[in-house]
XYZ file of C-alpha atoms in Angstrom:
665
model
C -1.785 14.421 10.531
C 1.674 15.314 11.751
C 4.754 17.012 10.411
C 5.846 13.620 9.154
C 2.651 13.089 7.194
C 2.444 16.585 5.783
C 5.614 18.660 5.358
C 7.736 15.620 4.597
C 5.308 14.470 1.922
C 5.431 17.235 -0.710
C 2.760 17.686 -3.317
C 3.954 16.289 -6.634
C 2.983 18.120 -9.825
C 2.814 16.575 -13.274
C 5.410 14.502 -15.043
C 8.839 14.084 -13.471
C 11.804 15.282 -15.542
C 15.127 14.439 -13.922
C 18.264 16.405 -14.730
C 21.065 14.409 -16.301
C 24.637 15.698 -16.317
C 27.777 14.753 -18.177
C 26.016 13.108 -21.130
C 28.510 11.891 -23.693
C 27.895 9.526 -26.592
C 30.342 6.660 -26.836
C 31.156 4.111 -29.483
C 31.643 0.394 -29.044
C 31.566 -2.804 -31.003
C 28.187 -3.488 -29.444
C 26.753 -0.618 -31.501
C 27.038 -2.768 -34.600
C 24.507 -5.303 -33.299
C 21.083 -4.861 -34.912
C 18.230 -3.875 -32.591
C 15.494 -6.386 -31.929
C 12.363 -6.498 -34.060
C 9.458 -4.242 -33.152
C 6.633 -5.646 -31.051
C 3.078 -6.190 -32.225
C 0.332 -4.218 -30.532
C -0.644 -7.277 -28.520
C 1.722 -7.705 -25.536
C 1.249 -11.486 -25.549
C 4.142 -13.433 -27.034
C 4.860 -17.069 -27.679
C 6.907 -18.701 -24.910
C 10.552 -18.798 -25.899
C 10.247 -15.967 -28.412
C 12.437 -13.747 -26.217
C 14.841 -14.258 -23.339
C 12.876 -15.125 -20.205
C 13.502 -12.532 -17.506
C 14.022 -13.562 -13.925
C 12.908 -11.356 -11.053
C 15.145 -8.828 -9.347
C 15.364 -8.944 -5.545
C 17.828 -6.020 -5.193
C 20.214 -7.999 -3.000
C 23.369 -6.797 -4.788
C 24.454 -3.621 -6.515
C 25.136 -3.634 -10.217
C 28.565 -2.523 -11.378
C 31.923 -2.246 -9.649
C 33.949 0.508 -8.012
C 37.384 0.946 -9.541
C 40.680 1.967 -7.988
C 39.889 5.552 -9.010
C 36.765 5.503 -6.824
C 34.370 5.652 -9.774
C 31.459 3.196 -9.679
C 30.850 1.965 -13.234
C 27.705 0.241 -14.465
C 26.839 -0.913 -17.994
C 23.143 -1.396 -18.796
C 21.450 -2.536 -21.987
C 17.766 -1.935 -22.684
C 16.199 -4.872 -24.490
C 12.958 -6.784 -24.915
C 12.322 -9.784 -22.700
C 9.623 -12.299 -21.854
C 7.893 -11.268 -18.629
C 5.561 -13.478 -16.579
C 4.212 -11.330 -13.732
C 1.560 -13.919 -12.774
C 3.959 -16.845 -12.601
C 5.204 -19.559 -14.915
C 1.700 -20.658 -15.885
C 0.417 -17.121 -16.417
C 0.514 -15.198 -19.705
C 3.894 -14.411 -21.279
C 4.202 -10.686 -22.010
C 6.666 -8.624 -24.010
C 8.439 -6.121 -21.748
C 11.402 -3.767 -21.770
C 14.192 -4.340 -19.270
C 17.477 -2.829 -18.139
C 20.002 -5.688 -18.221
C 23.435 -5.424 -16.614
C 26.286 -6.482 -18.894
C 27.423 -10.007 -18.110
C 24.209 -10.932 -16.326
C 20.917 -12.478 -17.368
C 17.790 -10.419 -17.855
C 15.832 -9.589 -14.723
C 12.869 -7.348 -14.029
C 12.722 -4.771 -12.627
C 16.118 -3.304 -13.532
C 19.130 -3.685 -11.252
C 20.018 -1.860 -8.058
C 22.761 0.766 -8.186
C 23.987 1.359 -4.630
C 26.851 3.619 -3.571
C 27.932 5.735 -0.584
C 27.198 9.449 -0.833
C 30.000 11.305 -2.582
C 30.704 8.501 -5.063
C 31.153 9.318 -8.731
C 28.834 7.082 -10.755
C 29.325 6.357 -14.440
C 26.527 4.536 -16.262
C 26.856 3.327 -19.844
C 23.480 2.855 -21.509
C 22.797 0.976 -24.728
C 19.445 0.984 -26.511
C 18.805 -2.404 -28.115
C 15.091 -1.687 -28.441
C 13.449 -1.169 -31.857
C 12.545 2.459 -31.162
C 13.956 5.557 -29.447
C 14.303 5.454 -25.687
C 14.430 8.078 -22.941
C 15.941 7.353 -19.517
C 15.426 9.447 -16.403
C 16.721 9.265 -12.877
C 20.408 8.449 -13.380
C 21.623 11.679 -11.799
C 22.386 13.306 -8.490
C 19.334 14.442 -6.553
C 19.688 18.125 -5.657
C 17.194 18.147 -2.804
C 13.936 20.073 -2.726
C 13.813 23.625 -4.030
C 10.768 25.396 -2.551
C 11.466 28.475 -4.686
C 11.229 26.688 -8.037
C 8.251 27.789 -10.122
C 8.014 24.306 -11.586
C 9.535 21.603 -9.413
C 9.970 19.283 -12.379
C 11.612 21.727 -14.773
C 14.589 21.975 -12.417
C 15.604 18.423 -13.278
C 16.332 19.076 -16.946
C 16.041 16.777 -19.977
C 16.220 12.968 -20.029
C 18.896 10.849 -21.669
C 17.650 10.029 -25.166
C 18.982 7.168 -27.256
C 18.116 6.145 -30.800
C 17.862 2.410 -31.510
C 21.276 0.757 -31.559
C 23.095 3.670 -29.913
C 24.988 4.067 -26.672
C 25.508 6.949 -24.245
C 27.372 7.473 -21.024
C 26.282 9.533 -18.026
C 28.534 10.537 -15.157
C 27.501 12.238 -11.917
C 28.400 12.508 -8.239
C 25.744 10.893 -6.034
C 25.808 13.414 -3.197
C 22.287 13.171 -1.766
C 21.558 10.131 0.451
C 18.231 8.467 -0.162
C 16.158 5.816 -1.883
C 15.484 6.611 -5.536
C 14.597 4.981 -8.822
C 15.442 5.405 -12.491
C 13.294 4.445 -15.462
C 13.054 4.243 -19.214
C 10.328 4.785 -21.757
C 10.235 3.775 -25.422
C 6.669 4.507 -26.551
C 5.274 3.111 -29.768
C 4.128 5.695 -32.358
C 0.453 4.951 -31.655
C 0.882 4.653 -27.901
C -1.990 6.524 -26.273
C -0.786 5.901 -22.747
C 0.641 9.234 -21.527
C 4.203 9.454 -20.235
C 4.431 7.951 -16.761
C 4.401 10.117 -13.678
C 7.369 8.383 -12.115
C 8.354 5.694 -14.543
C 6.913 2.586 -13.008
C 3.738 2.705 -15.066
C 2.970 2.317 -18.745
C 2.829 -0.450 -21.353
C 6.491 -1.507 -21.244
C 6.408 -3.554 -18.049
C 8.677 -2.732 -15.095
C 11.160 -0.716 -17.174
C 12.606 0.734 -13.989
C 15.434 0.171 -11.514
C 16.513 1.332 -8.050
C 19.286 3.651 -6.900
C 20.237 3.829 -3.216
C 22.704 6.418 -1.969
C 23.886 5.581 1.536
C 25.237 7.962 4.146
C 29.046 7.955 3.742
C 29.702 5.978 6.940
C 26.646 3.727 6.706
C 26.946 0.005 6.143
C 24.276 -1.569 3.940
C 22.407 -4.190 5.962
C 22.561 -7.678 4.528
C 19.004 -8.131 5.781
C 17.590 -5.037 4.103
C 14.853 -5.709 1.571
C 13.784 -3.410 -1.237
C 10.216 -3.503 -2.552
C 9.460 -1.595 -5.763
C 5.821 -0.926 -6.686
C 5.077 -0.548 -10.396
C 1.981 -0.341 -12.578
C 1.286 -1.912 -15.982
C -1.191 -0.204 -18.311
C -1.657 -1.424 -21.879
C -3.967 -0.663 -24.794
C -4.884 -4.334 -25.047
C -6.794 -4.230 -21.764
C -8.875 -1.120 -22.422
C -12.041 -3.201 -22.245
C -11.335 -4.053 -18.628
C -13.009 -2.156 -15.800
C -9.586 -2.267 -14.144
C -7.217 -1.427 -17.023
C -4.132 -1.333 -14.831
C -2.246 -4.039 -12.966
C 0.109 -3.481 -10.038
C 3.282 -5.402 -9.233
C 5.820 -5.670 -6.422
C 9.313 -6.295 -7.802
C 7.759 -7.190 -11.152
C 5.282 -9.749 -9.844
C 1.599 -9.912 -8.899
C 0.043 -12.121 -6.215
C 0.055 -15.080 -6.087
C 3.417 -14.982 -7.893
C 4.986 -12.340 -5.620
C 8.061 -13.430 -3.709
C 7.342 -15.334 -0.490
C 9.364 -13.797 2.302
C 10.712 -16.256 4.874
C 11.621 -14.482 8.096
C 12.949 -15.609 11.460
C 11.013 -14.907 14.605
C 12.699 -12.215 16.696
C 15.052 -11.018 13.937
C 14.569 -7.353 13.055
C 13.582 -6.545 9.474
C 14.609 -3.430 7.516
C 12.713 -2.562 4.329
C 12.900 0.175 1.703
C 9.661 0.628 -0.240
C 9.387 2.700 -3.418
C 6.143 3.702 -5.105
C 7.107 4.120 -8.762
C 3.488 3.827 -9.913
C 1.135 6.659 -10.809
C -1.213 6.350 -7.831
C -1.061 6.191 -4.049
C -0.971 2.982 -1.992
C -1.750 2.651 1.737
C 0.536 -0.282 2.587
C -0.687 -2.470 5.451
C 1.172 -5.071 7.526
C -0.802 -7.825 9.238
C -0.052 -8.811 12.817
C 2.719 -6.340 13.657
C 3.416 -2.639 13.953
C 6.325 -1.211 12.003
C 8.467 1.825 12.693
C 8.620 4.527 10.027
C 12.349 5.276 9.807
C 12.253 7.675 6.864
C 10.054 9.231 4.209
C 11.303 10.351 0.825
C 10.489 11.325 -2.742
C 12.412 11.563 -6.040
C 14.441 14.489 -4.696
C 15.539 13.620 -1.166
C 14.891 11.542 1.929
C 14.173 12.602 5.511
C 15.441 10.177 8.152
C 13.635 10.656 11.448
C 15.429 10.638 14.768
C 14.578 7.537 16.851
C 12.384 9.552 19.209
C 10.369 10.898 16.230
C 9.514 7.578 14.595
C 5.872 6.558 14.462
C 4.661 2.982 14.984
C 1.907 2.100 12.497
C 0.323 -0.818 10.663
C -0.621 1.189 7.543
C 1.389 3.912 5.799
C 0.364 5.636 2.580
C 2.820 6.215 -0.252
C 1.663 8.594 -2.928
C 3.201 8.647 -6.403
C 6.982 8.767 -6.344
C 7.283 8.514 -2.571
C 9.475 6.160 -0.567
C 9.769 4.949 2.983
C 12.130 2.936 5.119
C 10.569 0.799 7.817
C 11.813 -1.492 10.577
C 9.865 -4.166 12.410
C 10.365 -7.401 14.308
C 8.201 -10.474 13.680
C 7.309 -11.864 17.095
C 4.771 -14.520 16.102
C 5.341 -17.446 13.720
C 3.038 -18.337 10.859
C 1.772 -16.740 7.665
C 1.188 -12.996 7.372
C 0.539 -10.408 4.650
C 1.879 -7.041 3.555
C -0.444 -5.424 1.016
C -2.025 -2.292 -0.359
C -5.345 -1.694 1.403
C -7.167 -0.354 -1.669
C -9.527 -3.097 -2.820
C -8.809 -2.691 -6.543
C -5.083 -3.018 -5.895
C -5.124 -6.261 -3.875
C -8.196 -8.146 -5.072
C -9.125 -10.438 -7.943
C -9.351 -7.305 -10.116
C -5.555 -7.650 -10.385
C -5.667 -11.078 -12.022
C -4.670 -11.213 -15.715
C -7.116 -9.335 -17.979
C -9.539 -11.563 -19.853
C -7.745 -10.769 -23.117
C -4.541 -12.277 -21.700
C -5.885 -14.770 -19.203
C -4.491 -18.204 -18.534
C -6.657 -21.012 -17.222
C -8.112 -19.855 -13.879
C -7.512 -23.264 -12.372
C -3.764 -22.887 -12.841
C -3.372 -19.699 -10.829
C -3.066 -20.475 -7.147
C -4.542 -17.850 -4.856
C -7.699 -16.974 -6.762
C -9.788 -18.794 -4.201
C -8.560 -16.242 -1.688
C -9.828 -13.430 -3.963
C -6.487 -11.649 -3.777
C -4.159 -10.312 -6.450
C -1.743 -7.515 -7.226
C 0.016 -5.724 -4.383
C 0.158 -8.571 -1.874
C 3.308 -10.055 -0.326
C 3.132 -13.328 1.562
C 5.286 -13.552 4.691
C 6.118 -16.730 6.592
C 7.719 -16.280 10.010
C 9.631 -19.359 11.109
C 10.480 -20.387 14.661
C 12.847 -23.152 15.745
C 10.816 -23.610 18.920
C 7.160 -23.033 18.029
C 4.758 -22.595 20.912
C 1.320 -24.024 20.176
C -0.017 -23.356 23.660
C -3.591 -22.068 23.685
C -4.103 -19.393 26.353
C -7.092 -19.612 28.646
C -9.707 -16.962 27.916
C -10.838 -14.685 30.724
C -13.817 -13.389 28.755
C -16.030 -14.672 25.933
C -17.904 -12.745 23.231
C -20.211 -14.079 20.524
C -20.448 -12.218 17.222
C -23.120 -13.040 14.640
C -23.137 -12.087 10.986
C -26.480 -11.395 9.402
C -28.237 -9.865 6.421
C -31.287 -7.814 5.533
C -32.689 -8.563 2.079
C -32.981 -5.966 -0.695
C -31.420 -3.089 1.225
C -29.439 -1.988 -1.849
C -31.670 -2.856 -4.796
C -31.482 -6.622 -5.093
C -28.454 -6.828 -2.791
C -28.712 -7.277 0.977
C -27.247 -5.191 3.745
C -24.786 -7.198 5.815
C -23.490 -6.740 9.315
C -22.056 -8.041 12.562
C -24.054 -8.025 15.802
C -22.676 -8.883 19.236
C -24.887 -11.234 21.217
C -26.329 -9.561 24.327
C -27.983 -12.104 26.578
C -28.640 -15.837 26.291
C -30.280 -15.762 22.847
C -28.624 -14.911 19.525
C -29.905 -11.805 17.736
C -32.368 -12.310 14.850
C -30.638 -13.025 11.553
C -31.841 -9.737 10.028
C -31.067 -7.514 13.043
C -27.889 -6.067 11.597
C -26.176 -2.835 12.592
C -23.735 -0.892 10.417
C -21.010 -0.482 11.450
C -21.002 -3.738 13.375
C -21.324 -3.664 17.140
C -18.158 -2.096 18.588
C -16.018 -4.741 20.253
C -14.495 -3.528 23.518
C -11.695 -5.685 24.911
C -8.866 -5.143 27.396
C -5.132 -4.881 26.946
C -3.343 -8.106 27.868
C -6.573 -9.918 28.770
C -7.327 -12.965 26.618
C -10.775 -12.623 25.058
C -12.465 -15.446 23.171
C -14.560 -14.257 20.228
C -16.795 -16.800 18.502
C -17.928 -15.675 15.045
C -21.076 -17.301 13.607
C -21.577 -17.150 9.848
C -25.252 -16.824 8.903
C -24.434 -15.610 5.390
C -24.597 -17.639 2.181
C -20.866 -17.418 1.421
C -17.666 -18.401 3.290
C -16.475 -15.690 5.662
C -13.093 -14.397 6.820
C -12.780 -11.764 9.563
C -9.551 -9.786 9.968
C -8.727 -8.114 13.297
C -7.098 -5.080 11.737
C -4.057 -3.734 13.573
C -4.048 -6.295 16.370
C -0.934 -8.199 17.360
C -2.146 -11.780 17.646
C -1.395 -15.367 16.669
C -1.297 -16.033 12.934
C -4.065 -18.644 13.010
C -6.516 -15.938 14.145
C -5.504 -13.222 11.661
C -8.486 -13.918 9.420
C -7.174 -14.398 5.872
C -8.954 -17.557 4.643
C -6.613 -20.192 3.295
C -3.499 -18.253 4.284
C -3.399 -17.330 7.986
C -1.865 -19.865 10.350
C 0.805 -22.493 9.723
C 1.758 -23.105 6.095
C 0.863 -26.791 6.303
C -2.559 -26.173 7.878
C -3.845 -22.665 7.109
C -7.064 -21.475 8.686
C -10.059 -22.111 6.411
C -12.900 -19.630 5.930
C -15.941 -19.888 8.153
C -18.447 -21.882 6.138
C -22.115 -20.829 6.006
C -24.001 -22.020 9.109
C -20.692 -22.686 10.855
C -18.612 -20.800 13.431
C -14.997 -20.241 14.426
C -13.352 -19.028 17.612
C -10.403 -16.645 17.852
C -8.360 -15.635 20.885
C -7.361 -11.987 21.216
C -4.889 -10.776 23.855
C -3.654 -7.434 22.472
C -0.467 -6.106 24.063
C -1.374 -2.440 23.508
C -4.452 -0.313 24.125
C -5.777 1.709 21.213
C -8.180 2.122 18.305
C -8.469 -0.769 15.853
C -11.030 -2.322 13.475
C -12.440 -5.642 12.397
C -13.672 -6.362 8.878
C -14.314 -8.990 6.248
C -11.212 -10.150 4.358
C -10.747 -11.683 0.890
C -14.367 -11.015 -0.028
C -15.411 -11.598 -3.657
C -17.599 -8.510 -4.140
C -18.909 -5.469 -2.254
C -19.404 -7.199 1.089
C -17.249 -4.635 2.907
C -19.366 -1.632 1.911
C -22.504 -3.703 2.431
C -21.647 -3.551 6.123
C -19.113 -6.183 7.222
C -16.908 -3.933 9.358
C -16.830 -2.468 12.842
C -14.807 -0.671 15.503
C -12.528 -2.593 17.842
C -11.347 -0.676 20.901
C -8.693 -2.022 23.260
C -8.755 -0.379 26.685
C -6.266 -0.616 29.494
C -7.107 -3.453 31.871
C -9.956 -2.464 34.153
C -10.879 0.596 32.091
C -14.194 1.116 30.302
C -15.398 3.028 27.271
C -16.691 6.389 28.489
C -18.999 8.972 26.999
C -15.986 11.153 26.239
C -14.818 8.521 23.720
C -16.291 9.466 20.328
C -16.096 6.742 17.666
C -15.954 7.944 14.046
C -16.011 5.115 11.494
C -15.469 6.379 7.941
C -16.639 3.872 5.358
C -19.120 3.308 2.533
C -22.662 1.973 2.467
C -23.943 0.208 -0.630
C -23.473 -2.713 -2.992
C -21.626 -0.934 -5.784
C -18.088 0.158 -6.439
C -18.553 3.828 -5.600
C -20.960 3.318 -2.733
C -22.242 6.251 -0.704
C -19.669 7.543 1.804
C -20.843 7.149 5.365
C -20.020 8.360 8.859
C -20.878 5.667 11.387
C -22.955 3.820 8.815
C -25.069 6.682 7.524
C -24.758 9.573 5.103
C -26.491 11.911 7.578
C -25.610 11.079 11.194
C -27.721 12.504 13.991
C -26.259 15.580 15.736
C -23.816 14.890 18.561
C -24.157 16.801 21.842
C -20.949 17.656 23.721
C -19.950 19.980 26.564
C -17.797 23.080 26.228
C -14.338 22.704 27.776
C -14.615 18.959 28.364
C -11.843 16.778 26.940
C -12.940 14.213 24.349
C -11.006 11.498 22.556
C -12.075 11.315 18.911
C -11.277 7.846 17.545
C -11.237 7.812 13.727
C -11.258 4.598 11.665
C -11.169 4.560 7.846
C -12.350 1.320 6.253
C -13.891 2.266 2.908
C -12.893 0.043 -0.027
C -10.683 2.603 -1.788
C -11.776 6.216 -1.305
C -9.573 9.130 -0.301
C -10.948 11.302 2.482
C -10.214 14.689 4.014
C -11.532 15.602 7.455
C -12.065 19.104 8.858
C -13.511 20.014 12.267
C -14.734 23.610 12.279
C -16.788 25.758 14.607
C -17.997 29.290 15.260
C -14.464 30.663 14.906
C -13.348 28.627 11.900
C -11.213 25.498 11.894
C -10.826 24.182 15.410
C -7.689 22.853 17.098
C -6.978 19.407 18.519
C -4.009 17.348 19.672
C -2.942 14.150 17.877
C -2.556 11.289 20.350
C -2.241 7.963 18.518
C -2.094 6.347 15.087
C -3.088 2.758 14.300
C -3.504 2.056 18.009
C 0.036 3.133 18.944
C 0.808 6.277 20.936
C 2.530 8.966 18.900
C 6.059 10.111 19.786
C 6.009 12.960 22.301
C 7.448 15.345 19.695
C 4.299 14.923 17.587
C 1.787 15.360 20.424
C 1.063 19.067 20.174
C -1.959 21.207 19.275
C -2.595 21.512 15.561
C -5.337 22.572 13.167
C -8.189 20.047 13.187
C -7.697 18.755 9.646
C -6.182 15.528 8.315
C -6.404 13.007 5.483
C -7.061 9.488 6.786
C -6.068 6.784 4.322
C -7.817 3.452 3.973
C -6.749 1.081 6.743
C -5.598 3.803 9.144
C -6.919 4.797 12.573
C -6.214 8.041 14.416
C -6.920 9.357 17.907
C -7.225 13.089 18.611
C -7.865 14.833 21.916
C -10.266 17.751 21.571
C -11.752 20.206 24.054
C -14.473 22.366 22.464
C -13.256 25.909 23.170
C -16.636 27.635 23.019
C -20.330 26.891 22.879
C -22.015 26.740 19.500
C -22.513 24.494 16.513
C -19.475 22.682 15.114
C -19.238 20.569 11.992
C -17.132 17.527 11.259
C -16.947 17.482 7.461
C -15.614 14.480 5.544
C -14.890 15.025 1.848
C -14.496 11.896 -0.267
C -12.574 11.754 -3.537
C -13.550 8.661 -5.507
C -10.825 6.585 -7.140
C -11.682 6.196 -10.822
C -10.039 5.112 -14.035
C -6.449 5.113 -15.190
C -4.393 7.422 -17.423
C -5.747 7.666 -21.002
C -8.721 5.421 -20.215
C -12.076 7.112 -20.555
C -13.977 6.943 -17.274
C -16.912 8.766 -15.809
C -15.710 11.374 -13.353
C -17.541 11.322 -10.044
C -17.731 14.629 -8.171
C -16.431 14.697 -4.596
C -18.892 13.965 -1.817
C -18.945 15.855 1.479
C -20.659 14.377 4.506
C -21.322 16.476 7.586
C -21.780 15.608 11.234
C -23.169 18.441 13.326
C -21.715 18.703 16.831
C -23.725 20.846 19.250
C -21.559 22.180 22.059
C -23.350 23.601 25.078
C-alpha cells in the first residue's frame, strides 16, 4: 500500500544461498568423538533416547568478546529430543545448534554483536550425515543489479559427520537475521528450505542480531522466530506442515507476562517458507523496521505506521513497539486459519491423547502466543453505556449443500429478526469514538460462539476469545446456544474495523460470521460517500468462493465524478491472498492512502498513488478517491488460494478474479 509495504519488502526468488567468508577447517580433540547414530524415518522417538532440548528465548547472546575485540562462538550440531506440543505431546527427533558449555535448546542460540565486530564461529557436525550451514556471514545489503539475488551470497559451509570448521567475518550491516543448517537424509523428498526454518529437522535455525554501533540492546526486547516443520511421516495429513514460534506450538508456546504501561519491543523473524499476517489483539503496535535476509530498514519516528496486523513473507523481519494499556489475557497470532487453528495440532500419526493437550477446546494451535498483562492496581469498574445495540446470530439451512449459511443481524425495532433472516456480511455496526456502546450478542446457532472485535482497543473480558479472554482466573466463556452475552465498546480512535467469529471449529467464518465495524468521530454519521468493501469468502469448504460484500457478483455501484469518497477495505477471508486494482477509462486510477487498521497513516505516506494494493488477511485500509472522469470503472479483486506444502502433491487451484463495476456519472 505504501513505500513501507512495497519497496521495503523485496520480492524473494528461490532458495537462499548465503555467502560465507574465511572458511578454515580446524582440528580438535572433539573431532575424535563418534557421531550419533542415524535416525529412523519416523521422527517419533522414545522419551529419554536423546538429550531433551529446552526452548530458546533469545535473552542472551552466545559466545564472548575477547580482549582483541573478536566475538567467538562455538556451536555443535547434534540430535535432540524435541517436544513442540509440550511435555505430554509427542517426542520428536530434531537437529539443534548447541553452544559449547550449555545444554541443548531449540531453536539455536542468539549471536548478537555491535556493527563492525569481527565474529568467529566454530562449527562441529555431530550429526550422522553431512551438514550445510548458511547465514553465518556479513550481510552485504541489497544489490538491485544482481541477475540472481541469491547467487551473490555464495556457497554454504559444508561439514562431513564428525568434522569441524571455523568461519570468520565482520558483521558490518545492522539488522535482524537468522542462520540455519540442513542435513537431509538420502531419501529426503522435502526440498531444501527457502530460508532455513522449514523442513524435517525441526527448528535447526538460530538468530543473529547486528546492532547499530552506539545502540544498547534493550533488556526488555523479545525475539520471536517463526519456523515450519514438514516431514514425510505426515504426508497423509491435509495439513502436512506445522508452524512454531521459538520452537513451540500453541498451547505450548511461551506465555508472555507483561506489565501494564511498560513499553514492549519485539523483533519477529519469519524463517518459514510461507507468509504470515501477524495480528495483535487489543492494541495497536508501531512498525519500527522492516527487513529481510540482506538488510533492515529502520523508519524514522514520523514514518512509523500503527497497525494491528502486519504481514511477513518468507525471510522477512520486523521490529515493533507497543504499550499494553489494559490488563488481562490477549493473543498475538498469525491470522491465516490453517496456521493458528486445530489443524496445527500433532498429526494423527504422532498424536498424543487429545485430553492431555490443553487448548484444543479453544480450537487453536500453531502460531499463537498467549499474553497476560498484569496490573498492580486493577480497575474493574464497568462504564455506563450511552447506547445499546442487539446483535443476533442466525442460520439458513442448506445454503451450501448440506451446510447452512450463517450470519449476524442487528435488531431494528422492538422485535428480534427471524432466525433465518441472515445477511452476509453481517449488519455493519456503526459506533462512536469514545462513546461507550453496549452490544448484546444472542447465539441462535447450535454451537458455542465467540465474537472478536477485530482491531478495537477494549477491555480483555470483551475481546472474544472463548476460554482465554479476560482475567486468567476467570476467562470469558463462549456464548452457549440459546444464550447471550454483553460487551462494552468504547474505542479511543475512529476508523475501519471488523467483527468476526473466533476459535471456530470449521468453516463458520466463510459461512458468514463476519461484518464491518466502523467507528466514527463523536456526533458523526456514516455518509453515502463512505464505501464499504468487505473482502471475504462465501461457502462451507476450505477454498470457498471469494466474495466482495458477500457475493461473487456485486451489483454495480453508482458514484459521481469529482466527488471525494472514502473506500474502506476489510479483508477477512480464512487464508487467501488478494490483489486489488481500481481501473477506469484511462487505465489504473489514482487514490490517496489515508488509514490502516483504523489508525491514520503518517503524513509522509498520505500522498496520491496508483490504485493497487495487496490486502492481507486481518488488515483494513482506507483510501480517499475522487473519480477523475465519467465512465465505467472496475474494482477487480484477484484471489490466490493457499494450497499444499513443498513436495506434497496438491491440486492447484487457478486464481479467481472478482469484479465490481463502478458507474461514474
